[in-house]
mmCIF file of C-alpha atoms in Angstrom:
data_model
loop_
_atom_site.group_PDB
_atom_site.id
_atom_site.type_symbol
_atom_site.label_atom_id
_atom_site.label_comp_id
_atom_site.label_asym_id
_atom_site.label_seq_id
_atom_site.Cartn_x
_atom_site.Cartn_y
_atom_site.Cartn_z
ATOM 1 C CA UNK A 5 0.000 0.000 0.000
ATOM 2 C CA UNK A 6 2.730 2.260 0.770
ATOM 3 C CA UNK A 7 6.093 2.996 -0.913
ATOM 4 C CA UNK A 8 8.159 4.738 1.282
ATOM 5 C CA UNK A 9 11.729 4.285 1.893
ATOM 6 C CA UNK A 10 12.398 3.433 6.132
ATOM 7 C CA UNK A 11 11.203 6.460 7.445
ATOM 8 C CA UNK A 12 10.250 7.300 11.689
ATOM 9 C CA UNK A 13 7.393 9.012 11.871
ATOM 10 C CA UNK A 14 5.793 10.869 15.190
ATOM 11 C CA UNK A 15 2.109 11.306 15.348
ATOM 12 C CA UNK A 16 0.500 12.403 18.779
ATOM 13 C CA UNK A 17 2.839 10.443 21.073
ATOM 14 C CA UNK A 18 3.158 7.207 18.940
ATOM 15 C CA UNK A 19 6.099 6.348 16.958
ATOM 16 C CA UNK A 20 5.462 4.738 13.676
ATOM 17 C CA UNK A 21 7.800 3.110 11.757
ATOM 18 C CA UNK A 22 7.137 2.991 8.182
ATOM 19 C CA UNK A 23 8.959 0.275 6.007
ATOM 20 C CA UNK A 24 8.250 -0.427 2.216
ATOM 21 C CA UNK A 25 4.367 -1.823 3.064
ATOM 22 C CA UNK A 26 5.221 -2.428 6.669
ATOM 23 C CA UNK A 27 3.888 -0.352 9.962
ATOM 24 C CA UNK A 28 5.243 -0.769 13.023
ATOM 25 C CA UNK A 29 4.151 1.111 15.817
ATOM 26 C CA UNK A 30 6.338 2.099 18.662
ATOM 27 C CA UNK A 31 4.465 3.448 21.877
ATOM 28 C CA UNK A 32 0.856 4.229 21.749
ATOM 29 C CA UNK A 33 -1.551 6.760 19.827
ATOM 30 C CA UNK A 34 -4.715 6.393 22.219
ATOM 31 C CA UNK A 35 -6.738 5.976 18.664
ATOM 32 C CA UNK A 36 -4.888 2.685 18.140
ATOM 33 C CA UNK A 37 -5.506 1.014 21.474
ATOM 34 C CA UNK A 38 -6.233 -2.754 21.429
ATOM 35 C CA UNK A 39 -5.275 -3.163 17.622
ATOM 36 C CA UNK A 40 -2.150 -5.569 17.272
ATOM 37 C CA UNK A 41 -0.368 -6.968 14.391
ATOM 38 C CA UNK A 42 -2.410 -6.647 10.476
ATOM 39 C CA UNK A 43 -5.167 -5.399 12.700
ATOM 40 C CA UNK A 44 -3.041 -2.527 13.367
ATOM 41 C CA UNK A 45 -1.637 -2.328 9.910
ATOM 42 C CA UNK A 46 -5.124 -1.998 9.207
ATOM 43 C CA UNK A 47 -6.288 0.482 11.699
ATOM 44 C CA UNK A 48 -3.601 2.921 11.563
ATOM 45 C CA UNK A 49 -3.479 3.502 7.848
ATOM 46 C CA UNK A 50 -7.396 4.411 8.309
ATOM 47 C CA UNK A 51 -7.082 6.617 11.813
ATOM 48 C CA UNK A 52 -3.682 8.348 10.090
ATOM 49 C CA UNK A 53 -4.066 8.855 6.122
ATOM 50 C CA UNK A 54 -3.442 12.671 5.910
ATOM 51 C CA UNK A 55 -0.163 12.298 8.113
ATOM 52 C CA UNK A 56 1.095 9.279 6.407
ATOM 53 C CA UNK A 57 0.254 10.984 2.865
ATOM 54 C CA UNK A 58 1.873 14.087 4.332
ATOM 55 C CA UNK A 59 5.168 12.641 4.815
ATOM 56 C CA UNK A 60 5.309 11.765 1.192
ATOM 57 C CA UNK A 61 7.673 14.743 -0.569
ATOM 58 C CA UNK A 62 7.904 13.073 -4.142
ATOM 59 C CA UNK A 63 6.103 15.698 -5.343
ATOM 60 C CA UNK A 64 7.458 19.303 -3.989
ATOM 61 C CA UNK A 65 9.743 20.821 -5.577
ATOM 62 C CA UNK A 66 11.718 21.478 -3.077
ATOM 63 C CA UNK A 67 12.768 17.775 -2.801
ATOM 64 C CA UNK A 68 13.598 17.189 -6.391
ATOM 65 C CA UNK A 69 17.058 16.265 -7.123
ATOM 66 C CA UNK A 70 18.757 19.067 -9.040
ATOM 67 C CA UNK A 71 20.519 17.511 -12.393
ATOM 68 C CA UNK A 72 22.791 20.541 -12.783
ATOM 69 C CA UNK A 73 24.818 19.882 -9.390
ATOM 70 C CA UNK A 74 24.617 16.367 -9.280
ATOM 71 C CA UNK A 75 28.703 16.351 -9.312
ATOM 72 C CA UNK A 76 28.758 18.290 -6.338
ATOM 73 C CA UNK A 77 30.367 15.701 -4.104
ATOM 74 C CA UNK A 78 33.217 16.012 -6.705
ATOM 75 C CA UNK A 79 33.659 19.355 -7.505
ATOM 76 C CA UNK A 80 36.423 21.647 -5.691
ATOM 77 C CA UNK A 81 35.707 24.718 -3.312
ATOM 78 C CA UNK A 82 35.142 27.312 -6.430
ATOM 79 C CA UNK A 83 32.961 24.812 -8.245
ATOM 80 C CA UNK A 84 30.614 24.268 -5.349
ATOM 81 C CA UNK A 85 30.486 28.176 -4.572
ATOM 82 C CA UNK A 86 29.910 29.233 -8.169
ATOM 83 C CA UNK A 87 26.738 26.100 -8.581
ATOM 84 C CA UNK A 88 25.577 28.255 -5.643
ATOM 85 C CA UNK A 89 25.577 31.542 -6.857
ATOM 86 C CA UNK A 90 24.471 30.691 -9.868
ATOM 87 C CA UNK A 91 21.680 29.124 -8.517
ATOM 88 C CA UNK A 92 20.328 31.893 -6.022
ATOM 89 C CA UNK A 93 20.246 34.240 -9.325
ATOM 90 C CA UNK A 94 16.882 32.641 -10.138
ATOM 91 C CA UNK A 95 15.153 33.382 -6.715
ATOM 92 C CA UNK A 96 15.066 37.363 -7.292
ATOM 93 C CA UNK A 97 12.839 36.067 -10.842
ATOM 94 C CA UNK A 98 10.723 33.486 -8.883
ATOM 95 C CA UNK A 99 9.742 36.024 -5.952
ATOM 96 C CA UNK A 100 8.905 38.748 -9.057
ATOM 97 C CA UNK A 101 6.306 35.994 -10.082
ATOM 98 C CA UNK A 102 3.953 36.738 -7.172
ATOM 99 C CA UNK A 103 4.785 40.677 -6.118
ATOM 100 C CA UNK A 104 0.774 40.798 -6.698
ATOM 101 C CA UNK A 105 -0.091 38.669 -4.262
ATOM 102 C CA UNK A 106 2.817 40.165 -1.977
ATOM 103 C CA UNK A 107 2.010 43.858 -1.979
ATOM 104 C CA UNK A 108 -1.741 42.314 -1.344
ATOM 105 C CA UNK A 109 -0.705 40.818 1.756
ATOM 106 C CA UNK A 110 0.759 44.392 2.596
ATOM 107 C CA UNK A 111 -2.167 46.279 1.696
ATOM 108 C CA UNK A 112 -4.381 44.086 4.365
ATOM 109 C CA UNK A 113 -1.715 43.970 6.954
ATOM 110 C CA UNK A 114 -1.767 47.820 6.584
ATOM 111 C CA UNK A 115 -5.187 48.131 7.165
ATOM 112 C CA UNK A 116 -5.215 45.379 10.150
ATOM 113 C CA UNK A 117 -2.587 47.772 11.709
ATOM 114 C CA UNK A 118 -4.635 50.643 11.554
ATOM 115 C CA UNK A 119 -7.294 49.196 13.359
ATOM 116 C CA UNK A 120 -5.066 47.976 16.049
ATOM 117 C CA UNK A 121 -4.355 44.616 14.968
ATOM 118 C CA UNK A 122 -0.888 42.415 15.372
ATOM 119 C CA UNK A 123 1.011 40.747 12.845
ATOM 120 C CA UNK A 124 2.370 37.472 13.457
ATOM 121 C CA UNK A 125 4.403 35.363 11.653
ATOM 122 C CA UNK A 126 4.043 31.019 12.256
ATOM 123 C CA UNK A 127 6.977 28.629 11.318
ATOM 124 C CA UNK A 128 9.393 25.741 12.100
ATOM 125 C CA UNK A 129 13.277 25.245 11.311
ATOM 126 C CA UNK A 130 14.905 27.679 8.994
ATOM 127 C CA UNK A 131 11.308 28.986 7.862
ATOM 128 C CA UNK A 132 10.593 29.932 11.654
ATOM 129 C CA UNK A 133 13.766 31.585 12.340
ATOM 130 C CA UNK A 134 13.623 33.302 9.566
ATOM 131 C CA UNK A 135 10.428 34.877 10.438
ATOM 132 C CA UNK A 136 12.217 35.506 14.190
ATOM 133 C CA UNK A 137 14.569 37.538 12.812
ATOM 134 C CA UNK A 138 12.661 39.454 10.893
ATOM 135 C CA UNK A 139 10.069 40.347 14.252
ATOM 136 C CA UNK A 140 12.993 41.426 15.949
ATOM 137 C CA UNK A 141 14.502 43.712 13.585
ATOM 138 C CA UNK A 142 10.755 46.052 13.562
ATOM 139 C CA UNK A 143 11.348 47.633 16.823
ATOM 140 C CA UNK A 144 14.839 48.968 16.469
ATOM 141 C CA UNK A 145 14.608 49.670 12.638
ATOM 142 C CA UNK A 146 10.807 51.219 12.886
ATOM 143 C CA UNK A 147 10.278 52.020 16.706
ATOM 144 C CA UNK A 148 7.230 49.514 16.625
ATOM 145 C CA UNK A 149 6.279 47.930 20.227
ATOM 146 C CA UNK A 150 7.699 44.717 20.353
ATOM 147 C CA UNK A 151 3.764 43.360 20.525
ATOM 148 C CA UNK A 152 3.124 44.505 17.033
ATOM 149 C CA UNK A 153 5.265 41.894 15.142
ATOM 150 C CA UNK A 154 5.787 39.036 16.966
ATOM 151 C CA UNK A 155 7.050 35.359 16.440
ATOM 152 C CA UNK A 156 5.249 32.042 16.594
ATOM 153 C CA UNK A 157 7.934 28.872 16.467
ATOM 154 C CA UNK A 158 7.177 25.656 16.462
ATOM 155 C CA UNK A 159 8.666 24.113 19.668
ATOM 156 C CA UNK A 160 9.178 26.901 21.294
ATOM 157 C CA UNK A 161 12.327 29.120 22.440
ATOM 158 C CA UNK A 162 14.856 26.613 22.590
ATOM 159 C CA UNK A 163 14.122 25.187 19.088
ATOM 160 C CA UNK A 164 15.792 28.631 17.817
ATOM 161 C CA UNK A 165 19.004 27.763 18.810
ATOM 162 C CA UNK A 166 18.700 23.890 18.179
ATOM 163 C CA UNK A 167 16.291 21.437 16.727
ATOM 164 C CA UNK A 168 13.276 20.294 18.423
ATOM 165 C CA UNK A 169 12.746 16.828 17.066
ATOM 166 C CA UNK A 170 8.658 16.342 16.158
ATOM 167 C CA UNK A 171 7.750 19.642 17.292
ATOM 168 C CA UNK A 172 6.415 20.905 13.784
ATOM 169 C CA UNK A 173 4.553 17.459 13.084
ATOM 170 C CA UNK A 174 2.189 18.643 15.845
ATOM 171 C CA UNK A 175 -0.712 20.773 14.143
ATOM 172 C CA UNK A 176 -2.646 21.065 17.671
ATOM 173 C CA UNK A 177 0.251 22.777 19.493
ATOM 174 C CA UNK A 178 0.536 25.108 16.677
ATOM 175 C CA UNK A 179 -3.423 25.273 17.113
ATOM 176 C CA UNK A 180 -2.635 25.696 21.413
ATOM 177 C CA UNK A 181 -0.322 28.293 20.152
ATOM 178 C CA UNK A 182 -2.527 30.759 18.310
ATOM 179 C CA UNK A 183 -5.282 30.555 20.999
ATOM 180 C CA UNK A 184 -2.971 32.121 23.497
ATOM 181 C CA UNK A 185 -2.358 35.126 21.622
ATOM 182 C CA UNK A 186 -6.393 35.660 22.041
ATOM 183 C CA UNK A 187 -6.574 36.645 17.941
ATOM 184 C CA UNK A 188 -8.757 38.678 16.501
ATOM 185 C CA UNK A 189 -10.516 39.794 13.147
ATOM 186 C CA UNK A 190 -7.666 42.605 12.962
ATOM 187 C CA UNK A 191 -4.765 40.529 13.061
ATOM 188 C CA UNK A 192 -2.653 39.155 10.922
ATOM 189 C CA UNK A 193 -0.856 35.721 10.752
ATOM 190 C CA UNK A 194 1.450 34.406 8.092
ATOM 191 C CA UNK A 195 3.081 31.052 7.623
ATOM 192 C CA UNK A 196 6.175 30.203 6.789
ATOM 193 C CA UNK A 197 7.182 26.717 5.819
ATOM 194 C CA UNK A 198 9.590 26.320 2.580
ATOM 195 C CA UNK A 199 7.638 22.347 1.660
ATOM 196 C CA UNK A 200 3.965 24.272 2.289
ATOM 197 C CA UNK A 201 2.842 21.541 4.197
ATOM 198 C CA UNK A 202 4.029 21.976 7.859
ATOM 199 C CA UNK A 203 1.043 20.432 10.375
ATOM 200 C CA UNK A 204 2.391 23.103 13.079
ATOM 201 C CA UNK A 205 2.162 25.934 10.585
ATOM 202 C CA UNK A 206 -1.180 24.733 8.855
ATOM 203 C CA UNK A 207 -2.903 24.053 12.145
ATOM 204 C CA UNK A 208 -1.815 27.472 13.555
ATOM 205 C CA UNK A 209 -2.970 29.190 10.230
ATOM 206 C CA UNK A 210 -6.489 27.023 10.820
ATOM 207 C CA UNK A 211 -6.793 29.007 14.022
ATOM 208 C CA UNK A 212 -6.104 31.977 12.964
ATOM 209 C CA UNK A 213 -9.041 31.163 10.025
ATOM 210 C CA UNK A 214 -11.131 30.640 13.125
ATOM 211 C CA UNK A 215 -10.455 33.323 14.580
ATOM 212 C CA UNK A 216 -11.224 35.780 11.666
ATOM 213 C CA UNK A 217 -7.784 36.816 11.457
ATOM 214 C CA UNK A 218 -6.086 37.534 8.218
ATOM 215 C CA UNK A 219 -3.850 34.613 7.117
ATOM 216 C CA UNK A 220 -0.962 34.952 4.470
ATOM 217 C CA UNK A 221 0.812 31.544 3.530
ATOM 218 C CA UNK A 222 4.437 31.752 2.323
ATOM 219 C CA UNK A 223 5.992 28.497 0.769
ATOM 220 C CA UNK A 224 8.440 27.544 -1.987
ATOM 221 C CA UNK A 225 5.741 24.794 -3.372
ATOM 222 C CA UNK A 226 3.379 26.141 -5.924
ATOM 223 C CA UNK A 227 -0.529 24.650 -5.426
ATOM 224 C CA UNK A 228 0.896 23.634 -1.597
ATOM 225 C CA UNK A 229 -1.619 22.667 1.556
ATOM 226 C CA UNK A 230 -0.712 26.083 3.329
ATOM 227 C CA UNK A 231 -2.026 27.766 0.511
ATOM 228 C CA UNK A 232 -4.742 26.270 0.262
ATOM 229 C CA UNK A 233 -5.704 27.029 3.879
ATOM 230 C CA UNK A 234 -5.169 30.401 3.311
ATOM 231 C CA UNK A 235 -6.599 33.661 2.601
ATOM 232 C CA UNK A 236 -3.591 34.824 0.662
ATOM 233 C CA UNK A 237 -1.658 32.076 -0.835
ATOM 234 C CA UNK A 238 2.183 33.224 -1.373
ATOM 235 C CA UNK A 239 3.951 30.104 -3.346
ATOM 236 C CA UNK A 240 7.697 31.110 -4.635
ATOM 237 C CA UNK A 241 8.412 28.940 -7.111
ATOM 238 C CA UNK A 242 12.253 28.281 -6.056
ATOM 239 C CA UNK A 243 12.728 24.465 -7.523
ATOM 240 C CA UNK A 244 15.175 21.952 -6.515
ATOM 241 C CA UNK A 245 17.848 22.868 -4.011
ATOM 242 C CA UNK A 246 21.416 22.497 -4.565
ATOM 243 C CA UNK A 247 21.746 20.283 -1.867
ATOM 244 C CA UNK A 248 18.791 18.326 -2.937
ATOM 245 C CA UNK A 249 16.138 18.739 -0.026
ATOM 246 C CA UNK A 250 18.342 21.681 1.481
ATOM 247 C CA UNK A 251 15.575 24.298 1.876
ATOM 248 C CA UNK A 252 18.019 26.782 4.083
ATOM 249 C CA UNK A 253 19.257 27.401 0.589
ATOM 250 C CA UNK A 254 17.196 28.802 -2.565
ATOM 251 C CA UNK A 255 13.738 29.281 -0.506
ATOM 252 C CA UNK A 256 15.283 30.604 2.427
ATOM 253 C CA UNK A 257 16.182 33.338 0.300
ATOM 254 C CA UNK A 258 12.920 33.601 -1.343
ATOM 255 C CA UNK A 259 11.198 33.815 2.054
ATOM 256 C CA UNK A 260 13.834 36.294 3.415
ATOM 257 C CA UNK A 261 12.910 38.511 0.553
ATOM 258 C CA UNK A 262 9.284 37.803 0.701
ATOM 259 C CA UNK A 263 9.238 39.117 4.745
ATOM 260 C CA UNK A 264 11.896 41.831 4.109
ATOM 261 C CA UNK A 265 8.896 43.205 1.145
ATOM 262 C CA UNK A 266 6.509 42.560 3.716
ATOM 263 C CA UNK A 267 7.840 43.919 6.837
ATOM 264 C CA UNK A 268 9.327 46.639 4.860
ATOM 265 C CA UNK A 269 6.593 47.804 2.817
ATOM 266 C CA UNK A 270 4.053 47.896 5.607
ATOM 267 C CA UNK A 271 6.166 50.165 7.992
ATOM 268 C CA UNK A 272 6.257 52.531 4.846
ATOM 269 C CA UNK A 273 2.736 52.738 4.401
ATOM 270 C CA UNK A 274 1.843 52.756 7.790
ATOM 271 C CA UNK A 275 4.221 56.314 8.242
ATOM 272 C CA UNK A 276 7.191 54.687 9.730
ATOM 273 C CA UNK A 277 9.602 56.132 6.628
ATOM 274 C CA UNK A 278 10.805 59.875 5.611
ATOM 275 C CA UNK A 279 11.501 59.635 1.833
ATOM 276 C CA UNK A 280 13.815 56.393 2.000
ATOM 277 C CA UNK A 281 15.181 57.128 5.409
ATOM 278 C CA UNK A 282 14.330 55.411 8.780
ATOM 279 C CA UNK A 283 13.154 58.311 10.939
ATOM 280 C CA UNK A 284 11.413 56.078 13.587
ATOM 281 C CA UNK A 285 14.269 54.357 14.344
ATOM 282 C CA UNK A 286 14.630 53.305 17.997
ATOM 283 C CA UNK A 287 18.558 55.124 19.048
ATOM 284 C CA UNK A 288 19.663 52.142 21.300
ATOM 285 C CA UNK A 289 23.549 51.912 20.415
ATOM 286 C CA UNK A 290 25.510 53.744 19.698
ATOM 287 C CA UNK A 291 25.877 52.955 15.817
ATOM 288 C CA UNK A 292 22.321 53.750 16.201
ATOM 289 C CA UNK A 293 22.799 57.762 17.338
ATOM 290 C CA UNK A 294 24.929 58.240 14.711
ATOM 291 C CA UNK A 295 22.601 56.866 12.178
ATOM 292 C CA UNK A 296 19.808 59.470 13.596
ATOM 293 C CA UNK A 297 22.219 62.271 13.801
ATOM 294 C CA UNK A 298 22.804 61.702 10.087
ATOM 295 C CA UNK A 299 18.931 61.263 9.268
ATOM 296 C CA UNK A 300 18.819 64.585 10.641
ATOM 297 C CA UNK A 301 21.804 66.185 8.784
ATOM 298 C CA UNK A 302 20.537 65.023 5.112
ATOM 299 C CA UNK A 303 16.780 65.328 5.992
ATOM 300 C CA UNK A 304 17.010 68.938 7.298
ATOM 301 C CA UNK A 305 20.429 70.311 5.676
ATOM 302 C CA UNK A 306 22.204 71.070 9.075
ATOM 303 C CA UNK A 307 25.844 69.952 10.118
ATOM 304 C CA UNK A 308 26.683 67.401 12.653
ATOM 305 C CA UNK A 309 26.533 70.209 15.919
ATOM 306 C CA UNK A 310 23.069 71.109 14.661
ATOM 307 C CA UNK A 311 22.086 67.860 14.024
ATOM 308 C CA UNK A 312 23.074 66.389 17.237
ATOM 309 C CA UNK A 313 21.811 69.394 19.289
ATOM 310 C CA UNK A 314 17.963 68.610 17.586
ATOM 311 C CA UNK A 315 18.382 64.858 18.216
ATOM 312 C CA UNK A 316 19.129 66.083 22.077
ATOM 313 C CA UNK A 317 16.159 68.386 22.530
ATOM 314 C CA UNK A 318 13.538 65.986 20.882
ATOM 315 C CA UNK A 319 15.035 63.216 23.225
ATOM 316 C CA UNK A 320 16.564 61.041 20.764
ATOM 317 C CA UNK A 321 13.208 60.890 18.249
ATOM 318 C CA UNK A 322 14.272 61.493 14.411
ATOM 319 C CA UNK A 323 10.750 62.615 13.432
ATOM 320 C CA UNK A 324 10.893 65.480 15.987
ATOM 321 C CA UNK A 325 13.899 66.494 15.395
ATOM 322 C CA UNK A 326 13.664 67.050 11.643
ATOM 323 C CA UNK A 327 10.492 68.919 12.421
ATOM 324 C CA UNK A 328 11.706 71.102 15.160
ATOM 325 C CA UNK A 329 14.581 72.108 12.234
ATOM 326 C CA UNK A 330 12.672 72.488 9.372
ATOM 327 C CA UNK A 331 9.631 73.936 11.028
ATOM 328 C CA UNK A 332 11.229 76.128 13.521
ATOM 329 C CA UNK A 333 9.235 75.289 16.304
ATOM 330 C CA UNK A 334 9.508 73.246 19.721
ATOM 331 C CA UNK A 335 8.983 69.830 20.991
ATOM 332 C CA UNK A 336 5.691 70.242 22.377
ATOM 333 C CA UNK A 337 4.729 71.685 18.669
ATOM 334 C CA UNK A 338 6.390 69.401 16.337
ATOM 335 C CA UNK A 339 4.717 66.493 18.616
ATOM 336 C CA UNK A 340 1.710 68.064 17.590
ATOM 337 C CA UNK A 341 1.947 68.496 14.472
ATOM 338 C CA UNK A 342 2.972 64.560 14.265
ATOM 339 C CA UNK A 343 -0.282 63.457 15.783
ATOM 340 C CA UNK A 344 -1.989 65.423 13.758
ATOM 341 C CA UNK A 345 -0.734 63.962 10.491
ATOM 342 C CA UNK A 346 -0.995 60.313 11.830
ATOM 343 C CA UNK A 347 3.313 60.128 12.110
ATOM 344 C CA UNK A 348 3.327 60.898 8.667
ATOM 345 C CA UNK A 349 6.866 63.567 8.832
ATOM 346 C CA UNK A 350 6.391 64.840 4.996
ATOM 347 C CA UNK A 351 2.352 65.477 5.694
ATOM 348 C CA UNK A 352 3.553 67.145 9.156
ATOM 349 C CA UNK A 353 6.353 69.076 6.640
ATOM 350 C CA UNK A 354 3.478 70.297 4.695
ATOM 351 C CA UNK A 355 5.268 68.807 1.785
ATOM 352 C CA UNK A 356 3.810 67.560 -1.487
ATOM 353 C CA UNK A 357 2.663 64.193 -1.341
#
């Protein structure tokens, strides 16, 4: 019935082992109590078909073997570097094919935000991280609260640093793990597995369904099950790895670029950018400081002294600064004058939009 290669498979507490036509089950799924032997055989192939038919890649991309580096074990250092580069200069072409459905995702996240809603993103391995690292980088780059963008990873905090074996075969916990962020219609939720078809990130992104929240799948698997569960379906078409399997590689890319867009292009829109510079950035270092200070200088055409001095009397905030330069006035004023124009510096400038 089955042709799989010997392959361990977790499902709800139970080990099953899976060899040619063979299932062996190690430990106990409650579902499966009192079956033994064929009967068993039997019984788990009809309590388990989506997560046995889930572990079957032979049709994602992702998992194909690549016929253009198949000498790879037998090339030198510059060989193997070069089949690399050369292969991450398609992923800037596949990620063009679906800018639509990106700057859609942006437009609704936009609007979520403006009505008070969070954004989250969901993952496991390299697709989680990812998405961790580019939560973190919104408050210090855009002066967000760290509660607007935040990070959902499948097993948890310690699977950042190191692998937490089964933890993103579990769709319930990723389920367990939207509930506790109390969702609601004004949120947003995207989903980040490279294969598309992650039970962590699909059950999470089923909650968030639930829940009324807007959900955003990003995968590197066109037509994949993430997509299909939701709203806005994001499926880079990256192809076979060079490192066949090796998804850290040609969709990590893709789904960098698809969260920088994301991240990027919503903190524009929502005010958070002065022409192309960061003027909500969040002055925590020093590298930081004298990033602002130079914000300042080319934004309102003043030295370093001036600059500096500005940055001092609006307590560190760009915006304010640049206004209480170009517009002459105080703190207490150019605060104003931000409110008023939703934190929008060139509508607070009076400048043409």
């Amino acid at each position: 019935m089955f042709l799989l290669l010997p392959h361990t498979y977790w499902h709800k507490g139970s080990k099953i082992q899976l060899k040619g036509s063979k299932i062996q089950l190690l430990g106990r799924d409650s579902r499966l109590k009192g079956f033994h032997g064929p009967e068993l055989m039997t019984k788990a192939v009809a309590t388990i078909p989506m997560e046995v038919d889930n572990i079957m890649l032979a049709n994602l991309q992702t998992e194909q073997p690549n016929w253009q580096t198949e000498r790879l074990d037998i090339s030198n250092s510059l060989e193997i570097v070069t089949l690399m580069n050369h292969a991450e200069k398609m992923v800037p072409q596949a990620v063009e094919a679906v800018l639509p459905k990106v700057a859609l995702a942006v437009d609704h996240i936009v609007d979520n935000v403006k009505r008070g809603g969070r954004l989250f993103y969901v993952g496991a391995g390299t697709s989680g991280r990812l998405g961790i690292l580019d939560a973190t980088e919104c408050p210090p780059t855009f002066g967000t609260s760290p509660d607007l963008v935040q990070y959902v990873m499948a097993g948890g905090e310690s699977a950042v640093f190191e692998a937490v074996e089964h933890a993103e075969d579990d769709d319930e916990a990723g389920a367990k793990e939207l509930r506790t962020r109390r969702l609601s219609k004004n949120d947003s939720v995207i989903g980040l597995t490279a294969s598309g078809r992650t039970p962590f990130v699909i059950g999470a992104i089923r909650e968030a369904t639930r829940s009324g929240a807007l959900t955003v799948g990003v995968t590197c698997n066109l037509n994949s099950d993430l997509g299909k569960v939701s709203e806005i379906s994001i499926d880079v078409d990256t192809g076979p790895e060079v490192l066949m399997g090796s998804t850290r590689l040609k969709a990590g890319t893709a789904q960098k670029m698809v969260l920088n867009m994301i991240s990027t292009a919503t903190m524009v829109r929502l005010g958070k950018v002065y022409k192309n510079l960061m003027v909500d950035l969040k002055v925590t270092n020093e590298k930081l400081l004298e990033r602002a200070k130079r914000i300042v200088m080319v934004s309102a055409d003043v030295d370093y002294q001036a600059a500096e001095a500005a940055l001092e009397a609006a307590d560190g905030h760009v915006k304010t600064a640049i206004l209480m330069v170009k517009k002459g006035v105080d703190k207490t004023r150019a605060d104003t004058l931000l409110a008023e124009a939703n934190g929008f510096l060139r509508i607070a400038l009076g400048e043409d939009i």
